[in-house]
């Protein structure tokens, strides 16, 4: 018994040593953890509330690639919507005196402790999709125009279902600042147009959002077999879940999403999915503008504004081919 | 469960073990309430939702709908039951399901055949269970710490496997596993029923099943009886990993896509279902029948509240209350014995 435990511990110890050794040797090709090593090279902490969704991953990966092309070492840390953890990670990054902190998928109001730590340490904070209101402590926030997304997708759904008096179900997730803004804009658009919002379903966990949406929509259809004309999804993954539930129910009720994920675009292009439209988030432009703004800042150029809002593009069956890679 | 020292556990039947565990077998109101509280809770829920929306809730279509929605949870809860019978629990079942599904998806997209991709995912799931088994059984780490660590690592592994992306576009032949129907009943329901039946048979009729129960009742007595306790616990964790991976594979087929965390949310629900089911056991242990009732309660609750139109946040609040109420009801009279 004792011998087997010792062997086991030895195996684990060896594995851990090798793992750390591998990590350490890998890190040697990068920069040190703190400060600038040499001219042009920047150590940047990228702290995000989300990386586990296709849209978030796409944006973060683009940002890291474009930063690397400028010689920046951007280290990504995902908190999975744990905003307190964003505070802690910002405090860590500030104490390490990184050259900049980029926060993603949060709003400055949710991370005041981290913002203060960065300010106190003199570390500039940039934002990627980090709120829609300008905040003094943020050097530059380049964000999707989420209210525009909500309004545009809602208008398209109204076109699909026929307008005033029609009944729609909304799939939302209030803890996500961007989705919350989309939902608010879509809700207002529906109300202004006389659309009846029959249910607003809050998805509990975005990581299993498709399954939740699928079950919730199935239940709604069971309870109200003829009680729905359209479904508005706050993001493509839940819209896809709704589309699967409708397909199972042999229903042709249209669904709209937001994000323009590869899967969402493919579904629209197929013509067989209930997902009929989405709003494509222009992550290419967003990350271009953010990297350009950060470059200007590092070069000593004063930035003209500290928030830039980027609209997306409505994608339907008519133009989806333009967006398929 | 207490076995009171079976002299030869391999020959001790479940009836004898249970008899030994129950010094007082008088049937009183408290005892009946305790054993049937969770079942009564399920019947009450069905009655309440049936009364509120009889033409919608009490339909064959809706019950098939509920069965479909709980089938994946039922598989994970069934294998979690095995681990909890042994007296441990496994926090990594959800992440193992995610990994199993993600791995299958990636391999299918790489052109592997369906049987091979599924087989590899199942093997990896069993390996994750084996790691848990080694950590808990042989290295004597607490199940909480060991499986928490495994859960974290496996989640990371799932992200590495998928590169954080949403994997989709599988061959159509893979989809019937999660989306197909036979005689009007979704295929995942058959799989869940088969897994549950298998686990029940293992626990009820096999030597390893009796050993699991003996170890869960009193590991030291089991060891003195000649049972290789470490091996028995190890096997339970392997079963949990294997079953979780299977659930993840079906989930991916059902959703026609895979992500690194698709199955994570199942873990807490599975634990809750097993705990609910434990209240139906005369000896307070995990049992497959009780677990399935627990799963049914969670499924009926979500479905019923959705049909009645209760807000999602209120649903979560009520779910917690009802779990406590079911367990509380089963405790009535327990201390009076």
XYZ file of C-alpha atoms in Angstrom, chain A residues 14-286:
273
model
C 7.641 13.853 -12.332
C 4.647 14.834 -14.443
C 4.276 18.169 -12.662
C 7.975 18.871 -12.987
C 7.912 18.080 -16.692
C 4.789 20.167 -17.190
C 6.255 23.185 -15.476
C 9.524 22.626 -17.255
C 7.694 22.595 -20.573
C 5.787 25.727 -19.697
C 8.931 27.461 -18.563
C 10.842 26.600 -21.692
C 7.881 27.751 -23.746
C 7.752 31.030 -21.902
C 11.372 31.726 -22.605
C 10.539 32.477 -26.196
C 8.209 35.225 -24.992
C 8.938 38.126 -22.741
C 9.282 38.456 -19.030
C 6.145 38.833 -17.020
C 6.540 42.488 -16.230
C 7.328 45.669 -18.046
C 8.789 46.384 -21.431
C 11.825 44.369 -22.454
C 12.880 46.502 -25.337
C 11.615 49.205 -27.644
C 8.435 48.236 -29.485
C 7.828 45.155 -27.441
C 4.888 45.410 -25.099
C 3.585 43.152 -22.416
C -0.175 43.318 -22.411
C -2.675 41.575 -20.160
C -5.862 40.646 -21.990
C -8.502 39.878 -19.367
C -11.853 38.777 -20.672
C -15.188 37.884 -19.197
C -15.778 35.479 -22.044
C -13.761 33.256 -24.308
C -15.977 30.185 -24.381
C -18.329 31.453 -27.079
C -17.495 31.441 -30.783
C -17.826 35.218 -31.190
C -15.681 36.011 -28.171
C -13.025 33.536 -29.185
C -12.930 34.886 -32.698
C -12.395 38.448 -31.483
C -9.783 37.554 -28.894
C -7.815 35.407 -31.303
C -7.818 38.194 -33.883
C -6.618 40.688 -31.313
C -3.769 38.481 -30.162
C -2.675 37.800 -33.750
C -2.751 41.468 -34.740
C -0.939 42.450 -31.556
C 1.728 39.824 -32.179
C 2.307 41.325 -35.626
C 3.223 44.555 -33.856
C 5.563 42.750 -31.514
C 3.204 42.800 -28.559
C 3.019 39.883 -26.181
C -0.656 39.637 -25.285
C -1.457 37.163 -22.546
C -5.073 36.042 -22.414
C -6.926 35.204 -19.210
C -10.587 34.171 -19.254
C -12.797 34.493 -16.184
C -15.988 32.997 -17.646
C -18.119 35.983 -16.571
C -16.577 36.122 -13.099
C -16.218 39.888 -12.804
C -14.639 39.746 -9.387
C -11.910 37.619 -10.899
C -11.412 40.310 -13.538
C -10.782 42.723 -10.664
C -8.204 40.385 -9.162
C -6.453 39.775 -12.456
C -6.344 43.502 -13.176
C -4.817 44.090 -9.756
C -2.203 41.411 -10.496
C -1.435 42.910 -13.895
C -1.203 46.401 -12.426
C 1.224 45.226 -9.762
C 3.347 43.630 -12.501
C 3.403 46.990 -14.312
C 2.378 45.580 -17.652
C 2.364 48.067 -20.508
C -1.399 47.885 -20.894
C -4.479 46.000 -19.808
C -7.212 45.133 -22.264
C -10.541 44.139 -20.748
C -13.126 42.324 -22.804
C -16.818 41.536 -22.411
C -17.409 43.495 -19.267
C -18.185 47.084 -18.402
C -16.015 49.419 -16.320
C -18.829 49.718 -13.768
C -18.470 46.025 -12.973
C -14.723 46.170 -12.374
C -14.122 49.373 -10.457
C -11.530 47.798 -8.158
C -9.446 46.639 -11.078
C -9.862 49.964 -12.839
C -8.645 51.785 -9.733
C -5.654 49.475 -9.364
C -4.652 50.133 -12.966
C -5.097 53.874 -12.566
C -3.046 53.909 -9.367
C -0.267 51.959 -11.085
C -0.361 54.192 -14.150
C -1.269 51.271 -16.412
C -3.565 52.257 -19.311
C -6.773 50.261 -19.716
C -8.227 49.505 -23.124
C -11.562 47.867 -23.815
C -12.820 45.353 -26.337
C -16.587 45.350 -26.350
C -16.417 46.771 -22.851
C -19.523 48.902 -22.387
C -21.149 51.570 -24.512
C -20.641 54.678 -22.408
C -17.354 56.601 -22.345
C -15.475 56.244 -19.048
C -12.565 58.505 -18.135
C -10.400 55.708 -16.754
C -10.564 53.818 -20.061
C -8.028 55.018 -22.599
C -9.895 53.542 -25.553
C -12.845 51.177 -25.777
C -13.738 49.827 -29.199
C -17.079 48.149 -28.915
C -19.794 46.552 -30.934
C -22.803 48.787 -31.152
C -24.954 46.330 -29.252
C -28.093 48.480 -29.174
C -27.844 48.699 -32.975
C -27.538 44.904 -33.133
C -30.645 44.480 -31.026
C -32.666 46.987 -33.002
C -31.557 45.666 -36.395
C -32.197 42.002 -35.604
C -35.577 42.864 -34.066
C -36.557 44.822 -37.156
C -35.596 41.904 -39.374
C -37.661 39.511 -37.259
C -40.624 41.869 -37.568
C -40.173 41.804 -41.322
C -40.150 38.001 -41.238
C -43.217 37.607 -39.021
C -45.289 40.390 -40.482
C -45.330 43.272 -38.008
C -47.893 44.626 -35.544
C -49.793 42.149 -33.400
C -47.416 39.268 -34.016
C -46.059 37.286 -31.084
C -42.360 36.830 -30.400
C -40.316 35.067 -27.741
C -36.989 36.547 -26.658
C -33.970 34.522 -25.513
C -31.744 36.642 -23.293
C -28.917 36.547 -20.771
C -28.871 39.628 -18.585
C -25.487 39.078 -16.880
C -23.750 39.604 -20.243
C -23.526 43.380 -20.699
C -23.599 43.210 -24.495
C -26.529 40.810 -24.691
C -28.399 42.887 -22.110
C -28.012 45.995 -24.285
C -29.163 44.103 -27.371
C -32.161 42.768 -25.484
C -33.143 46.211 -24.233
C -32.972 47.664 -27.729
C -34.857 44.742 -29.271
C -37.536 44.892 -26.567
C -38.080 48.594 -27.189
C -38.192 48.049 -30.944
C -40.842 45.355 -30.563
C -42.902 47.489 -28.190
C -42.747 50.537 -30.439
C -43.966 48.430 -33.355
C -46.841 46.848 -31.435
C -45.280 43.398 -31.347
C -46.470 41.183 -28.511
C -43.524 39.819 -26.513
C -45.084 36.635 -25.173
C -42.070 35.505 -23.151
C -38.583 36.661 -22.252
C -36.532 33.607 -21.338
C -33.322 34.161 -19.411
C -30.692 31.599 -20.306
C -28.967 30.554 -17.095
C -25.648 29.349 -18.446
C -24.336 30.542 -21.833
C -21.930 27.597 -22.035
C -24.908 25.273 -22.307
C -27.146 27.924 -23.817
C -28.074 25.940 -26.904
C -29.416 23.029 -24.880
C -31.268 25.340 -22.523
C -32.797 27.278 -25.404
C -33.783 24.059 -27.123
C -35.564 22.769 -24.012
C -37.182 26.099 -23.186
C -38.532 26.577 -26.694
C -39.792 22.962 -26.791
C -41.655 23.562 -23.545
C -43.095 26.826 -24.816
C -44.312 25.181 -28.005
C -45.912 22.416 -25.951
C -47.696 24.930 -23.775
C -48.675 27.217 -26.652
C -48.853 25.156 -29.863
C -50.109 28.084 -31.919
C -48.897 30.880 -29.727
C -45.788 32.076 -31.469
C -44.803 33.822 -34.677
C -41.080 34.391 -34.214
C -38.099 33.967 -31.895
C -35.431 36.566 -31.207
C -32.132 35.133 -29.962
C -29.690 37.383 -28.155
C -26.821 35.481 -29.717
C -26.430 32.859 -32.389
C -25.910 29.852 -30.141
C -29.292 30.198 -28.442
C -30.888 31.048 -31.768
C -29.517 27.744 -33.070
C -31.008 25.940 -30.055
C -34.381 27.520 -30.783
C -34.070 26.527 -34.443
C -33.387 22.898 -33.450
C -36.454 22.829 -31.207
C -38.605 24.275 -33.999
C -37.215 21.749 -36.461
C -38.127 18.912 -34.084
C -41.630 20.356 -33.866
C -41.888 20.638 -37.661
C -42.508 24.351 -37.286
C -41.508 27.031 -39.782
C -41.418 29.872 -37.259
C -38.455 32.130 -38.099
C -35.587 32.828 -35.716
C -33.031 35.633 -35.701
C -29.710 35.738 -33.920
C -26.783 38.047 -33.343
C -23.063 37.335 -33.856
C -22.707 35.956 -37.353
C -20.867 32.821 -36.212
C -19.707 30.408 -38.883
C -22.346 27.940 -37.778
C -25.088 30.571 -37.827
C -24.073 31.697 -41.294
C -24.016 28.108 -42.553
C -27.498 27.540 -41.128
C -28.853 30.611 -42.902
C -27.192 29.593 -46.141
C -28.620 26.059 -45.921
C -32.144 27.446 -46.248
C -33.447 24.503 -44.221
C -32.844 25.989 -40.788
C -35.378 28.157 -38.974
C -32.529 30.604 -38.378
C -33.243 33.174 -41.057
C -31.078 36.125 -40.107
C -28.285 37.259 -37.856
C -26.278 40.405 -37.322
C -22.660 39.936 -38.164
C -20.277 41.436 -35.661
C -17.414 43.115 -37.439
C -14.615 41.824 -35.247
C -12.091 42.559 -37.988
C -12.835 46.283 -37.864
C -13.186 46.311 -34.093
